Amino acid sequence: MKFLCVDCDAQMSFAERELPGDGTLAATFTCPTCGRTVAMLTNPMETQLVASLGVQIGGRTVPEQPLELVRTAMDGGRAEAFADDGPARPGHPRWDAAATERLERVPSFVRGMVKRIYTDYAAEHGIAVVTTEIMDSARRELGLEGM
């Protein structure tokens, strides 16, 4: 949401945020051209709704980050959820060189999840070594060919 100064047709800048303590939120915006100030006051229900959505009211102290909304929505999740499992564990299939090379071409932020999908597939089918052929077979059987 942005506020425009009616007289100057300039975008108003965030000036101040206050939390009076009664569940409301007050924010003021100032026109950089003429100095006109407007205030916005939310009721407790609106304040709670905005807070539950994770909306930040006010200026930034750090620049925007890639996939910022996704990363903040995932805060509190398991740190290892998308992490690479590292070396094969006992009872889990190992990866041959060609399959490992193909896996390295997968974007790093999903590589751990992709490796887990293929490793679990191989383990469920009693396969000791994940190869590119096994990866192709898993893609077909799991319906991942369009990805």
Coordinates of C-alpha atoms in Angstrom, one line a residue:
M1 CA 0.0 0.0 0.0
K2 CA 1.3 3.4 -0.9
F3 CA 0.0 6.9 0.0
L4 CA 0.2 9.8 -2.4
C5 CA 0.1 13.5 -1.5
V6 CA -3.0 14.9 -3.2
D7 CA -1.5 18.4 -3.5
C8 CA 2.0 17.3 -4.9
D9 CA 1.1 13.9 -6.4
A10 CA 4.2 12.6 -4.7
Q11 CA 4.6 9.3 -3.0
M12 CA 4.6 9.8 0.8
S13 CA 7.4 8.3 2.8
F14 CA 7.0 6.2 5.9
A15 CA 7.8 8.4 9.0
E16 CA 6.9 6.6 12.2
R17 CA 5.2 3.5 13.6
E18 CA 3.6 3.4 17.1
L19 CA 2.0 0.5 19.0
P20 CA -0.1 2.3 21.7
G21 CA -0.5 -0.9 23.7
D22 CA -4.3 -1.4 23.2
G23 CA -3.9 -3.7 20.2
T24 CA -4.0 -0.9 17.7
L25 CA -1.2 0.3 15.3
A26 CA -0.5 3.8 14.2
A27 CA 1.7 4.7 11.3
T28 CA 2.5 8.2 9.9
F29 CA 3.6 9.1 6.4
T30 CA 5.1 12.4 5.2
C31 CA 5.2 14.0 1.8
P32 CA 8.9 14.6 0.9
T33 CA 7.9 17.6 -1.3
C34 CA 5.5 19.7 0.9
G35 CA 5.9 18.0 4.3
R36 CA 2.2 17.1 4.7
T37 CA 1.7 14.3 7.1
V38 CA -1.1 11.6 7.2
A39 CA -1.7 9.0 9.8
M40 CA -3.2 5.5 9.6
L41 CA -4.7 3.8 12.6
T42 CA -5.7 0.2 12.6
N43 CA -8.1 -1.5 15.0
P44 CA -7.0 -4.5 17.1
M45 CA -8.4 -7.0 14.7
E46 CA -6.7 -5.4 11.7
T47 CA -3.5 -5.2 13.6
Q48 CA -3.6 -8.9 14.5
L49 CA -4.5 -9.9 10.9
V50 CA -1.6 -7.9 9.4
A51 CA 0.8 -9.3 12.0
S52 CA -0.3 -12.9 11.4
L53 CA 0.4 -12.4 7.7
G54 CA 4.0 -11.3 8.5
V55 CA 3.5 -7.9 6.9
Q56 CA 6.2 -5.5 8.0
I57 CA 5.1 -1.9 8.4
G58 CA 7.9 0.6 8.2
G59 CA 11.2 1.2 6.5
R60 CA 13.8 -1.5 5.7
T61 CA 17.1 -1.8 7.5
V62 CA 18.5 -4.4 5.0
P63 CA 18.1 -4.7 1.3
E64 CA 15.6 -7.2 -0.2
Q65 CA 16.9 -10.8 -0.5
P66 CA 16.2 -13.3 -3.2
L67 CA 13.1 -15.5 -2.4
E68 CA 12.7 -13.4 0.8
L69 CA 9.0 -14.2 1.3
V70 CA 9.6 -17.9 0.8
R71 CA 12.5 -18.0 3.2
T72 CA 10.7 -16.1 6.0
A73 CA 7.6 -18.3 5.5
M74 CA 9.8 -21.3 6.1
D75 CA 11.4 -19.9 9.3
G76 CA 11.2 -22.4 12.1
G77 CA 11.3 -25.4 9.8
R78 CA 13.7 -28.2 10.2
A79 CA 17.2 -27.0 9.2
E80 CA 18.0 -30.3 7.5
A81 CA 14.8 -30.5 5.5
F82 CA 16.5 -29.6 2.2
A83 CA 20.1 -30.3 3.2
D84 CA 22.2 -32.8 1.4
D85 CA 22.5 -36.0 3.5
G86 CA 26.2 -36.3 2.8
P87 CA 27.8 -39.8 2.5
A88 CA 25.5 -42.8 2.3
R89 CA 24.4 -44.2 5.6
P90 CA 24.3 -48.0 6.3
G91 CA 21.3 -49.5 4.5
H92 CA 21.0 -46.6 2.0
P93 CA 22.2 -46.8 -1.6
R94 CA 25.3 -45.1 -2.6
W95 CA 25.6 -42.9 -5.7
D96 CA 27.8 -43.6 -8.8
A97 CA 29.9 -40.9 -10.4
A98 CA 27.5 -40.2 -13.3
A99 CA 24.5 -39.9 -11.0
T100 CA 26.4 -37.6 -8.6
E101 CA 27.5 -35.4 -11.5
R102 CA 23.9 -35.1 -12.7
L103 CA 22.8 -34.3 -9.2
E104 CA 25.3 -31.5 -9.0
R105 CA 23.5 -29.8 -11.9
V106 CA 20.3 -29.5 -9.8
P107 CA 19.9 -26.1 -8.1
S108 CA 21.5 -26.1 -4.7
F109 CA 18.4 -25.0 -2.8
V110 CA 16.5 -28.2 -3.8
R111 CA 19.5 -30.6 -4.3
G112 CA 19.1 -32.2 -0.9
M113 CA 15.4 -32.9 -1.5
V114 CA 16.0 -34.3 -5.0
K115 CA 18.8 -36.6 -3.6
R116 CA 16.4 -37.8 -0.9
I117 CA 13.7 -38.6 -3.4
Y118 CA 16.1 -40.7 -5.5
T119 CA 17.7 -42.3 -2.5
D120 CA 14.4 -43.3 -1.0
Y121 CA 13.2 -44.6 -4.3
A122 CA 16.3 -46.8 -4.6
A123 CA 16.1 -48.0 -1.0
E124 CA 12.4 -48.9 -1.4
H125 CA 13.2 -50.9 -4.5
G126 CA 16.2 -52.7 -3.0
I127 CA 18.7 -50.9 -5.3
A128 CA 22.2 -50.7 -3.9
V129 CA 23.6 -48.0 -6.3
V130 CA 21.8 -45.0 -7.7
T131 CA 22.7 -44.6 -11.4
T132 CA 21.5 -42.2 -14.1
E133 CA 19.3 -45.1 -15.3
I134 CA 17.7 -45.5 -11.9
M135 CA 17.1 -41.7 -11.8
D136 CA 15.4 -41.9 -15.2
S137 CA 13.3 -44.8 -14.0
A138 CA 12.3 -43.0 -10.8
R139 CA 11.4 -39.9 -12.8
R140 CA 9.0 -41.9 -15.0
E141 CA 7.4 -43.9 -12.1
L142 CA 7.1 -40.9 -9.8
G143 CA 5.6 -38.7 -12.5
L144 CA 8.5 -36.2 -12.3
E145 CA 9.3 -36.1 -16.1
G146 CA 8.0 -32.6 -16.6
M147 CA 10.1 -31.2 -13.8

